[in-house]
Amino acid sequence: MKHFIVYLLSFLLAANKIAQGQTILTNGNNDPVEGFGLVKDPNSNTVYFGKTDSISSTAIYKGMLSDGKINSISRYPMLSTISQETIPFFSTDGKYIFMFSNFGNPDPRNLDLWFGKYDKKGMNHNLKKALAVNTDSVEYYGSMSAGDDLYFSSWRNTGYGKGDIFSTRFRKGKFYPVKHLDSNINTQFINSSPAISPNGDWVIFFNEKDNVADLYISFLSMAKWSKPIKLSNLVNTANFEFAPVIGDNGKSLYFSRREKSTSSDKLVYHMYKIAIAELELDKLKRTAVY
C-alpha cells in the first residue's frame, strides 16, 4: 500500500507539472486566441502577434495584455494593408522596432527586414529596409539580445538547407556584417524563428522536417553553438510547435502550436506560455555536445 501511495503521488506530481507547463493564451471570454508569435511592447501592455489572413499571407495583429488575457484585438498593418507582414520584435531598450514584409517588392514571396524608431507611445516611425541584411531571398522571424545581437532566419542560397539562422549586430541604427551560424545549428532541414536569450548564451528555435516541427535549444560556449537539444513534452507534442519568443525579461517562453480548433476539426494556430525555469536549462546544458 505504501508503495502504491508513493507511486500515485509521483504520478500526480508529474501530471501537474505537465499541466503547468503549457498555458494557452485566451481572451476575456476565456476563448483561445488564434495567432502565433506573441511579442510584448517593452514599454507597455501592448502585444503584437501574427495571424494567417489567407493561405499564403500573414498579417500583424495588436492587442492589450491584462491579467494574462489578450483583449482589444485588431489588425495592425505597419506598412500596408495589402502586403505580407510578420510579427515584429524590439531592441532591448525598446527604442527600435523590427519586422519583416514584402512591401514594395516585385517578388511577393520575398520578405525583407524593416526597422525604425519606436516611441513610448507605441508608435513606429520611418520604417525602412535593412539593406545590409536583406538579400533577394527570404528574411523572416527575428529576436535581439541585450548585447545588441540580432538573430534572424533566411532562405538564402548560401545556407545549409532551405532555412538557416543568421546573426548581425545592431547599434545606433547601424547593422554590422551578417554571420552564418555554424552547422551544429543549421542543417539540411528548415531551422527558423531564433529566440535569443537576453544574455545571448542560448537560443530556442524550431526545426521542421517533413512538415513536422518541434522546438530545440542550442547553447553558446567559447564562440561555438552546441548541437540542438529537443525541448521536453512540457513544450513539444505530436503537433506543429513553432514561433518561440522570449518574454517577461527572460522569464517566459511564448510559443505557438498548430492544432485542431476547440470548436471544429479545422487546424488553427494557438499561443502558449511556459516559465523558462520549468525547462530546466541547466540540466539540458550539461548534456550539450559541441
XYZ file of N, CA, C and O in Angstrom, residues 116-284:
676
model
N 12.781 50.659 -37.655
C 12.564 52.080 -37.438
C 12.513 52.383 -35.956
O 12.516 51.475 -35.120
N 12.448 53.641 -35.619
C 12.383 54.029 -34.209
C 10.975 53.787 -33.665
O 9.989 53.847 -34.395
N 10.923 53.524 -32.372
C 9.662 53.193 -31.705
C 9.594 54.013 -30.425
O 10.511 53.972 -29.595
N 8.523 54.798 -30.277
C 8.471 55.682 -29.113
C 7.647 55.078 -27.975
O 7.038 54.009 -28.108
N 7.655 55.757 -26.845
C 6.978 55.244 -25.650
C 5.464 55.241 -25.779
O 4.774 54.630 -24.970
N 4.951 55.911 -26.801
C 3.508 55.898 -27.032
C 3.089 54.738 -27.935
O 1.925 54.613 -28.289
N 4.060 53.912 -28.303
C 3.754 52.748 -29.124
C 3.660 53.038 -30.609
O 3.048 52.277 -31.352
N 4.305 54.111 -31.051
C 4.268 54.461 -32.465
C 5.621 54.168 -33.102
O 6.671 54.462 -32.528
N 5.590 53.570 -34.307
C 6.818 53.353 -35.056
C 6.986 54.453 -36.101
O 6.012 54.965 -36.649
N 8.225 54.829 -36.347
C 8.494 55.967 -37.222
C 9.488 55.595 -38.325
O 10.514 54.959 -38.082
N 9.158 56.009 -39.546
C 10.074 55.923 -40.681
C 10.671 54.530 -40.857
O 11.899 54.352 -40.890
N 9.816 53.529 -40.969
C 10.314 52.183 -41.217
C 11.028 52.130 -42.568
O 10.532 52.658 -43.559
N 12.188 51.502 -42.580
C 12.957 51.382 -43.816
C 13.638 50.025 -43.871
O 13.807 49.344 -42.858
N 14.043 49.637 -45.073
C 14.672 48.339 -45.258
C 16.067 48.310 -44.641
O 16.820 49.288 -44.714
N 16.405 47.157 -44.076
C 17.750 46.938 -43.544
C 18.610 46.420 -44.707
O 18.780 45.215 -44.888
N 19.146 47.343 -45.494
C 19.844 46.981 -46.728
C 21.055 46.100 -46.474
O 21.412 45.254 -47.310
N 21.710 46.255 -45.332
C 22.904 45.471 -45.024
C 22.579 44.023 -44.686
O 23.482 43.185 -44.649
N 21.305 43.718 -44.459
C 20.883 42.376 -44.049
C 20.152 41.651 -45.169
O 20.349 40.446 -45.383
N 19.323 42.367 -45.903
C 18.424 41.738 -46.860
C 19.146 41.202 -48.097
O 20.179 41.721 -48.515
N 18.552 40.156 -48.675
C 19.042 39.565 -49.911
C 17.863 39.442 -50.871
O 16.751 39.890 -50.569
N 18.091 38.782 -52.001
C 16.996 38.541 -52.930
C 16.230 37.279 -52.560
O 15.404 36.789 -53.317
N 16.497 36.766 -51.357
C 15.782 35.609 -50.844
C 14.817 36.073 -49.760
O 14.428 37.239 -49.715
N 14.471 35.170 -48.854
C 13.502 35.477 -47.797
C 14.219 35.669 -46.464
O 15.001 34.824 -46.047
N 13.941 36.789 -45.803
C 14.371 37.005 -44.419
C 13.109 37.070 -43.558
O 12.149 37.745 -43.931
N 13.115 36.394 -42.413
C 11.893 36.362 -41.615
C 12.189 35.900 -40.188
O 13.174 35.216 -39.950
N 11.345 36.298 -39.260
C 11.379 35.917 -37.837
C 12.723 36.244 -37.180
O 13.752 35.658 -37.511
N 12.696 37.152 -36.209
C 13.930 37.538 -35.545
C 13.755 37.828 -34.075
O 12.643 37.840 -33.540
N 14.874 38.082 -33.412
C 14.885 38.473 -31.996
C 16.220 39.128 -31.717
O 17.152 39.061 -32.526
N 16.313 39.766 -30.536
C 17.515 40.531 -30.228
C 17.910 40.350 -28.777
O 17.054 40.320 -27.882
N 19.214 40.222 -28.523
C 19.719 40.069 -27.159
C 20.010 41.435 -26.555
O 20.024 42.457 -27.255
N 20.297 41.438 -25.253
C 20.644 42.694 -24.580
C 21.987 43.223 -25.073
O 22.296 44.400 -24.900
N 22.782 42.355 -25.681
C 24.074 42.771 -26.206
C 24.014 43.281 -27.635
O 25.040 43.362 -28.315
N 22.794 43.580 -28.116
C 22.576 44.151 -29.444
C 22.805 43.160 -30.582
O 22.958 43.559 -31.737
N 22.849 41.874 -30.266
C 22.978 40.867 -31.319
C 21.593 40.483 -31.816
O 20.724 40.097 -31.036
N 21.402 40.586 -33.117
C 20.110 40.333 -33.743
C 20.196 39.014 -34.520
O 21.086 38.832 -35.351
N 19.276 38.114 -34.228
C 19.228 36.809 -34.896
C 17.986 36.754 -35.787
O 16.930 37.260 -35.416
N 18.133 36.120 -36.946
C 17.007 36.040 -37.871
C 17.145 34.791 -38.738
O 18.189 34.125 -38.764
N 16.074 34.473 -39.460
C 16.057 33.331 -40.367
C 16.146 33.830 -41.805
O 15.701 34.925 -42.122
N 16.701 32.987 -42.676
C 16.767 33.343 -44.088
C 16.850 32.087 -44.942
O 17.378 31.063 -44.515
N 16.318 32.197 -46.157
C 16.356 31.088 -47.113
C 17.440 31.314 -48.168
O 17.384 30.752 -49.254
N 18.439 32.122 -47.875
C 19.439 32.472 -48.885
C 20.223 31.245 -49.375
O 20.344 30.237 -48.673
N 20.762 31.367 -50.586
C 21.391 30.233 -51.264
C 22.650 29.734 -50.573
O 23.099 28.614 -50.838
N 23.241 30.529 -49.705
C 24.475 30.118 -49.026
C 24.195 29.215 -47.827
O 25.121 28.795 -47.146
N 22.932 28.916 -47.583
C 22.575 28.138 -46.403
C 22.861 26.654 -46.556
O 23.145 26.143 -47.638
N 22.756 25.954 -45.422
C 22.934 24.507 -45.404
C 21.655 23.800 -45.852
O 21.702 22.664 -46.306
N 20.525 24.457 -45.665
C 19.243 23.863 -46.027
C 18.315 24.943 -46.539
O 18.744 26.047 -46.904
N 17.006 24.673 -46.561
C 16.050 25.651 -47.069
C 15.971 26.867 -46.165
O 15.812 27.996 -46.622
N 16.067 26.665 -44.858
C 16.031 27.778 -43.919
C 17.171 27.667 -42.936
O 17.400 26.601 -42.361
N 17.925 28.748 -42.740
C 19.043 28.770 -41.796
C 18.908 29.972 -40.872
O 18.133 30.902 -41.111
N 19.713 29.960 -39.814
C 19.723 31.042 -38.833
C 21.012 31.849 -38.992
O 22.100 31.280 -39.100
N 20.858 33.170 -39.003
C 21.968 34.096 -39.157
C 21.929 35.116 -38.006
O 20.934 35.223 -37.291
N 23.012 35.862 -37.857
C 23.037 36.921 -36.840
C 23.762 38.144 -37.390
O 24.550 38.067 -38.337
N 23.468 39.270 -36.778
C 24.168 40.508 -37.047
C 24.163 41.304 -35.748
O 23.541 40.901 -34.764
N 24.858 42.398 -35.728
C 24.819 43.284 -34.552
C 24.200 44.604 -34.980
O 24.490 45.119 -36.071
N 23.341 45.146 -34.122
C 22.652 46.401 -34.434
C 22.924 47.403 -33.325
O 22.529 47.189 -32.170
N 23.607 48.482 -33.668
C 23.916 49.524 -32.686
C 23.774 50.901 -33.312
O 24.304 51.162 -34.396
N 23.030 51.753 -32.616
C 22.845 53.140 -33.042
C 22.375 53.243 -34.485
O 22.863 54.065 -35.267
N 21.432 52.379 -34.832
C 20.840 52.427 -36.153
C 21.667 51.797 -37.252
O 21.321 51.889 -38.427
N 22.764 51.094 -36.891
C 23.654 50.509 -37.885
C 23.727 48.997 -37.714
O 23.826 48.493 -36.594
N 23.707 48.285 -38.865
C 23.867 46.837 -38.859
C 25.314 46.469 -39.178
O 25.932 47.057 -40.071
N 25.830 45.495 -38.454
C 27.181 45.001 -38.680
C 27.127 43.794 -39.636
O 26.049 43.296 -39.951
N 28.294 43.309 -40.120
C 28.280 42.194 -41.077
C 27.502 40.982 -40.567
O 27.560 40.630 -39.394
N 26.773 40.354 -41.476
C 25.944 39.196 -41.145
C 26.816 37.954 -40.971
O 27.746 37.715 -41.755
N 26.517 37.167 -39.933
C 27.222 35.915 -39.676
C 26.269 34.739 -39.869
O 25.118 34.804 -39.457
N 26.784 33.695 -40.471
C 26.023 32.466 -40.686
C 26.342 31.510 -39.546
O 27.496 31.106 -39.384
N 25.346 31.168 -38.726
C 25.611 30.253 -37.623
C 26.063 28.899 -38.158
O 25.662 28.490 -39.249
N 26.903 28.214 -37.381
C 27.572 27.015 -37.894
C 26.623 25.830 -38.069
O 25.442 25.877 -37.729
N 27.186 24.749 -38.614
C 26.389 23.581 -38.988
C 25.910 22.766 -37.798
O 25.148 21.816 -37.971
N 26.349 23.102 -36.591
C 25.758 22.452 -35.414
C 24.280 22.808 -35.295
O 23.458 21.992 -34.879
N 23.944 24.052 -35.642
C 22.554 24.503 -35.606
C 21.899 24.321 -36.971
O 20.822 23.755 -37.108
N 22.552 24.821 -37.994
C 21.967 24.821 -39.322
C 22.208 23.489 -40.025
O 23.343 23.084 -40.239
N 21.113 22.830 -40.376
C 21.179 21.525 -41.017
C 20.491 21.597 -42.379
O 20.107 22.676 -42.833
N 20.299 20.433 -43.004
C 19.628 20.415 -44.305
C 18.136 20.639 -44.190
O 17.442 20.794 -45.202
N 17.620 20.655 -42.950
C 16.201 20.895 -42.744
C 15.951 22.371 -42.454
O 16.890 23.161 -42.346
N 14.700 22.759 -42.319
C 14.373 24.154 -42.031
C 14.642 24.460 -40.563
O 14.110 23.801 -39.671
N 15.490 25.444 -40.305
C 15.765 25.922 -38.954
C 15.382 27.386 -38.914
O 15.894 28.182 -39.705
N 14.473 27.739 -38.015
C 13.853 29.055 -38.134
C 13.459 29.621 -36.772
O 13.513 28.942 -35.754
N 13.035 30.882 -36.811
C 12.465 31.574 -35.649
C 13.386 31.570 -34.433
O 13.005 31.123 -33.359
N 14.622 32.068 -34.556
C 15.522 32.070 -33.402
C 15.070 33.036 -32.313
O 14.869 34.221 -32.568
N 14.898 32.511 -31.100
C 14.555 33.335 -29.940
C 15.781 33.359 -29.039
O 16.033 32.413 -28.280
N 16.563 34.420 -29.142
C 17.821 34.505 -28.406
C 17.567 34.921 -26.961
O 16.677 35.729 -26.681
N 18.330 34.363 -26.029
C 18.189 34.726 -24.617
C 18.698 36.146 -24.402
O 19.489 36.668 -25.198
N 18.271 36.812 -23.326
C 18.746 38.179 -23.077
C 20.267 38.283 -23.029
O 20.836 39.255 -23.519
N 20.928 37.264 -22.455
C 22.392 37.284 -22.355
C 23.082 36.748 -23.598
O 24.318 36.740 -23.673
N 22.313 36.234 -24.546
C 22.890 35.721 -25.768
C 23.611 34.401 -25.625
O 24.390 34.006 -26.505
N 23.352 33.675 -24.522
C 24.092 32.432 -24.279
C 23.324 31.173 -24.680
O 23.860 30.072 -24.589
N 22.090 31.310 -25.123
C 21.344 30.185 -25.689
C 20.277 30.726 -26.636
O 19.894 31.895 -26.554
N 19.828 29.860 -27.516
C 18.807 30.247 -28.473
C 17.827 29.086 -28.638
O 18.233 27.925 -28.717
N 16.549 29.407 -28.645
C 15.500 28.423 -28.906
C 14.955 28.692 -30.307
O 14.716 29.841 -30.679
N 14.775 27.643 -31.084
C 14.302 27.794 -32.456
C 13.513 26.551 -32.839
O 13.446 25.580 -32.080
N 12.882 26.584 -34.007
C 12.176 25.380 -34.414
C 12.848 24.744 -35.617
O 13.432 25.409 -36.473
N 12.807 23.430 -35.618
C 13.345 22.640 -36.704
C 12.192 21.911 -37.371
O 11.406 21.253 -36.697
N 12.084 22.062 -38.672
C 10.974 21.447 -39.400
C 11.493 20.421 -40.402
O 12.393 20.700 -41.202
N 10.928 19.238 -40.336
C 11.270 18.164 -41.263
C 9.989 17.434 -41.648
O 9.246 16.989 -40.775
N 9.725 17.354 -42.953
C 8.540 16.646 -43.454
C 7.254 17.167 -42.813
O 6.379 16.404 -42.388
N 7.186 18.520 -42.686
C 6.000 19.198 -42.148
C 5.739 18.874 -40.677
O 4.630 19.020 -40.178
N 6.770 18.412 -39.974
C 6.701 18.199 -38.526
C 7.720 19.127 -37.885
O 8.881 19.145 -38.296
N 7.294 19.894 -36.900
C 8.196 20.866 -36.283
C 8.147 20.763 -34.771
O 7.086 20.580 -34.170
N 9.311 20.880 -34.151
C 9.448 20.922 -32.694
C 10.431 22.022 -32.329
O 11.215 22.492 -33.173
N 10.414 22.405 -31.055
C 11.329 23.436 -30.579
C 12.582 22.801 -29.988
O 12.520 21.798 -29.258
N 13.718 23.408 -30.306
C 15.026 22.950 -29.857
C 15.768 24.104 -29.201
O 15.447 25.276 -29.416
N 16.808 23.767 -28.444
C 17.660 24.784 -27.834
C 19.109 24.460 -28.149
O 19.491 23.289 -28.252
N 19.904 25.508 -28.328
C 21.342 25.355 -28.515
C 22.037 26.344 -27.590
O 21.568 27.466 -27.400
N 23.167 25.916 -27.017
C 23.903 26.740 -26.057
C 25.206 27.233 -26.686
O 25.846 26.520 -27.461
N 25.586 28.459 -26.313
C 26.810 29.065 -26.831
C 27.931 28.919 -25.804
O 27.777 29.280 -24.637
N 29.069 28.369 -26.246
C 30.232 28.221 -25.369
C 31.492 28.389 -26.198
O 31.664 27.718 -27.220
N 32.353 29.296 -25.778
C 33.619 29.541 -26.477
C 33.375 29.826 -27.961
O 34.035 29.297 -28.851
N 32.381 30.674 -28.209
C 32.038 31.125 -29.562
C 31.548 30.000 -30.465
O 31.533 30.139 -31.694
N 31.102 28.885 -29.877
C 30.605 27.771 -30.668
C 29.237 27.339 -30.139
O 29.040 27.239 -28.928
N 28.316 27.074 -31.056
C 26.981 26.640 -30.679
C 26.928 25.128 -30.543
O 27.539 24.403 -31.336
N 26.196 24.670 -29.537
C 26.050 23.236 -29.338
C 25.080 22.649 -30.355
O 24.304 23.370 -30.991
N 25.130 21.333 -30.496
C 24.142 20.659 -31.323
C 22.766 20.836 -30.674
O 22.645 20.867 -29.447
N 21.716 20.975 -31.468
C 20.383 21.235 -30.917
C 19.909 20.124 -29.977
O 20.141 18.942 -30.227
N 19.251 20.547 -28.908
C 18.644 19.628 -27.939
C 17.139 19.864 -27.968
O 16.667 20.988 -27.781
N 16.383 18.828 -28.196
C 14.926 18.951 -28.278
C 14.344 19.240 -26.906
O 14.690 18.578 -25.915
N 13.465 20.243 -26.817
C 12.793 20.541 -25.560
C 11.817 19.418 -25.218
O 11.350 18.682 -26.089
N 11.483 19.324 -23.945
C 10.682 18.203 -23.461
C 9.208 18.333 -23.854
O 8.799 19.302 -24.505
N 8.407 17.346 -23.406
C 6.970 17.373 -23.710
C 6.226 18.415 -22.885
O 5.009 18.516 -22.984
N 6.938 19.198 -22.090
C 6.314 20.375 -21.493
C 6.013 21.415 -22.581
O 5.199 22.311 -22.385
N 6.703 21.275 -23.718
C 6.524 22.186 -24.852
C 6.100 21.425 -26.101
O 5.096 21.744 -26.735
N 6.889 20.436 -26.486
C 6.658 19.727 -27.745
C 5.596 18.641 -27.623
O 5.495 17.959 -26.602
N 4.812 18.509 -28.687
C 3.785 17.476 -28.773
C 3.863 16.847 -30.164
O 4.792 17.134 -30.929
N 2.890 16.052 -30.496
C 2.827 15.475 -31.841
C 2.370 16.506 -32.867
O 2.401 16.248 -34.072
N 1.958 17.687 -32.400
C 1.535 18.761 -33.298
C 2.738 19.578 -33.757
O 3.886 19.217 -33.502
N 2.481 20.714 -34.381
C 3.493 21.559 -35.012
C 3.791 22.746 -34.086
O 2.987 23.670 -33.972
N 4.937 22.711 -33.386
C 5.332 23.818 -32.499
C 6.311 24.735 -33.230
O 7.253 24.249 -33.877
N 6.115 26.034 -33.112
C 6.966 26.980 -33.825
C 6.859 28.366 -33.184
O 6.211 28.547 -32.149
N 7.522 29.358 -33.801
C 7.468 30.773 -33.402
C 7.741 31.002 -31.921
O 6.941 31.618 -31.222
N 8.891 30.538 -31.401
C 9.221 30.829 -29.996
C 9.590 32.298 -29.803
O 10.185 32.921 -30.693
N 9.247 32.845 -28.658
C 9.584 34.221 -28.299
C 9.953 34.241 -26.813
O 9.226 33.674 -25.989
N 11.069 34.872 -26.471
C 11.454 35.028 -25.068
C 10.846 36.328 -24.551
O 11.043 37.383 -25.143
N 10.091 36.237 -23.457
C 9.421 37.424 -22.921
C 9.573 37.559 -21.425
O 10.222 36.742 -20.761
N 8.962 38.613 -20.893
C 8.955 38.866 -19.443
C 10.365 38.907 -18.877
O 10.680 38.239 -17.881
N 11.227 39.672 -19.554
C 12.622 39.840 -19.115
C 13.357 38.513 -18.989
O 14.132 38.286 -18.046
N 13.109 37.638 -19.944
C 13.804 36.358 -19.970
C 13.211 35.291 -19.083
O 13.773 34.197 -18.971
N 12.053 35.551 -18.488
C 11.463 34.593 -17.561
C 10.460 33.657 -18.215
O 10.092 32.633 -17.617
N 9.992 33.995 -19.407
C 8.941 33.197 -20.050
C 9.298 32.867 -21.486
O 9.982 33.630 -22.173
N 8.820 31.710 -21.922
C 8.873 31.332 -23.325
C 7.451 31.320 -23.855
O 6.587 30.609 -23.340
N 7.200 32.137 -24.863
C 5.933 32.096 -25.587
C 6.183 31.297 -26.864
O 7.205 31.478 -27.529
N 5.271 30.434 -27.198
C 5.422 29.662 -28.425
C 4.043 29.359 -28.995
O 3.017 29.599 -28.351
N 4.041 28.831 -30.204
C 2.775 28.622 -30.901
C 2.669 27.174 -31.359
O 3.669 26.484 -31.548
N 1.427 26.751 -31.548
C 1.165 25.369 -31.942
C 0.030 25.336 -32.962
O -0.989 26.003 -32.792
N 0.233 24.571 -34.021
C -0.837 24.320 -34.975
C -1.566 23.047 -34.545
O -0.967 21.982 -34.424
N -2.848 23.191 -34.284
C -3.624 22.067 -33.744
C -5.088 22.236 -34.121
O -5.496 23.260 -34.672
N -5.885 21.237 -33.787
C -7.308 21.320 -34.087
C -7.976 22.388 -33.233
O -7.648 22.563 -32.059
N -8.920 23.071 -33.836
C -9.697 24.073 -33.120
C -10.488 23.419 -31.988
O -10.835 22.234 -32.055
N -10.757 24.184 -30.949
C -11.562 23.673 -29.836
C -13.030 23.536 -30.213
O -13.796 22.898 -29.496
N -13.415 24.121 -31.355
C -14.827 24.091 -31.744
C -15.093 23.354 -33.062
O -16.238 23.211 -33.466
N -14.003 22.907 -33.737
C -14.183 22.198 -35.007
C -12.947 21.353 -35.278
O -12.015 21.318 -34.490
N -12.953 20.678 -36.423
C -11.798 19.883 -36.830
C -10.793 20.701 -37.638
O -9.795 20.157 -38.113
N -11.044 21.986 -37.802
C -10.150 22.851 -38.565
C -8.831 23.052 -37.819
O -8.812 23.176 -36.592
N -7.721 23.078 -38.547
C -6.425 23.349 -37.945
C -6.258 24.852 -37.741
O -6.489 25.643 -38.662
N -5.877 25.236 -36.545
C -5.692 26.649 -36.213
C -4.367 26.810 -35.463
O -3.733 25.836 -35.062
N -3.970 28.061 -35.268
C -2.767 28.373 -34.507
C -3.167 28.935 -33.147
O -3.956 29.881 -33.063
N -2.616 28.360 -32.083
C -2.826 28.863 -30.730
C -1.489 29.247 -30.117
O -0.436 28.706 -30.495
N -1.524 30.159 -29.158
C -0.307 30.623 -28.496
C -0.275 30.130 -27.051
O -1.300 30.102 -26.373
N 0.925 29.760 -26.604
C 1.121 29.202 -25.272
C 2.240 29.934 -24.546
O 3.067 30.611 -25.162
N 2.261 29.733 -23.238
C 3.298 30.332 -22.408
C 3.790 29.297 -21.400
O 3.010 28.497 -20.874
N 5.098 29.314 -21.123
C 5.684 28.464 -20.104
C 6.816 29.232 -19.430
O 7.508 30.026 -20.083
N 7.010 29.022 -18.143
C 8.111 29.657 -17.425
C 9.427 29.019 -17.865
O 9.536 27.795 -17.948
N 10.424 29.839 -18.148
C 11.735 29.324 -18.540
C 12.281 28.383 -17.470
O 12.932 27.377 -17.783
N 12.008 28.685 -16.203
C 12.516 27.844 -15.112
C 12.054 26.403 -15.243
O 12.756 25.472 -14.820
N 10.864 26.188 -15.823
C 10.346 24.830 -15.960
C 11.092 24.023 -17.019
O 10.998 22.791 -17.049
N 11.841 24.693 -17.876
C 12.563 23.993 -18.934
C 13.850 23.351 -18.424
O 14.475 22.572 -19.151
N 14.265 23.699 -17.203
C 15.464 23.130 -16.577
C 16.674 23.244 -17.512
O 17.333 22.262 -17.848
N 16.989 24.475 -17.906
C 18.048 24.701 -18.869
C 19.419 24.271 -18.362
O 20.265 23.818 -19.154
N 19.671 24.399 -17.055
C 20.963 23.970 -16.513
C 21.182 22.480 -16.741
O 22.296 22.056 -17.091
N 20.130 21.702 -16.564
C 20.230 20.259 -16.791
C 20.466 19.965 -18.268
O 21.282 19.116 -18.641
N 19.757 20.697 -19.161
C 19.961 20.499 -20.589
C 21.360 20.892 -21.026
O 21.973 20.209 -21.859
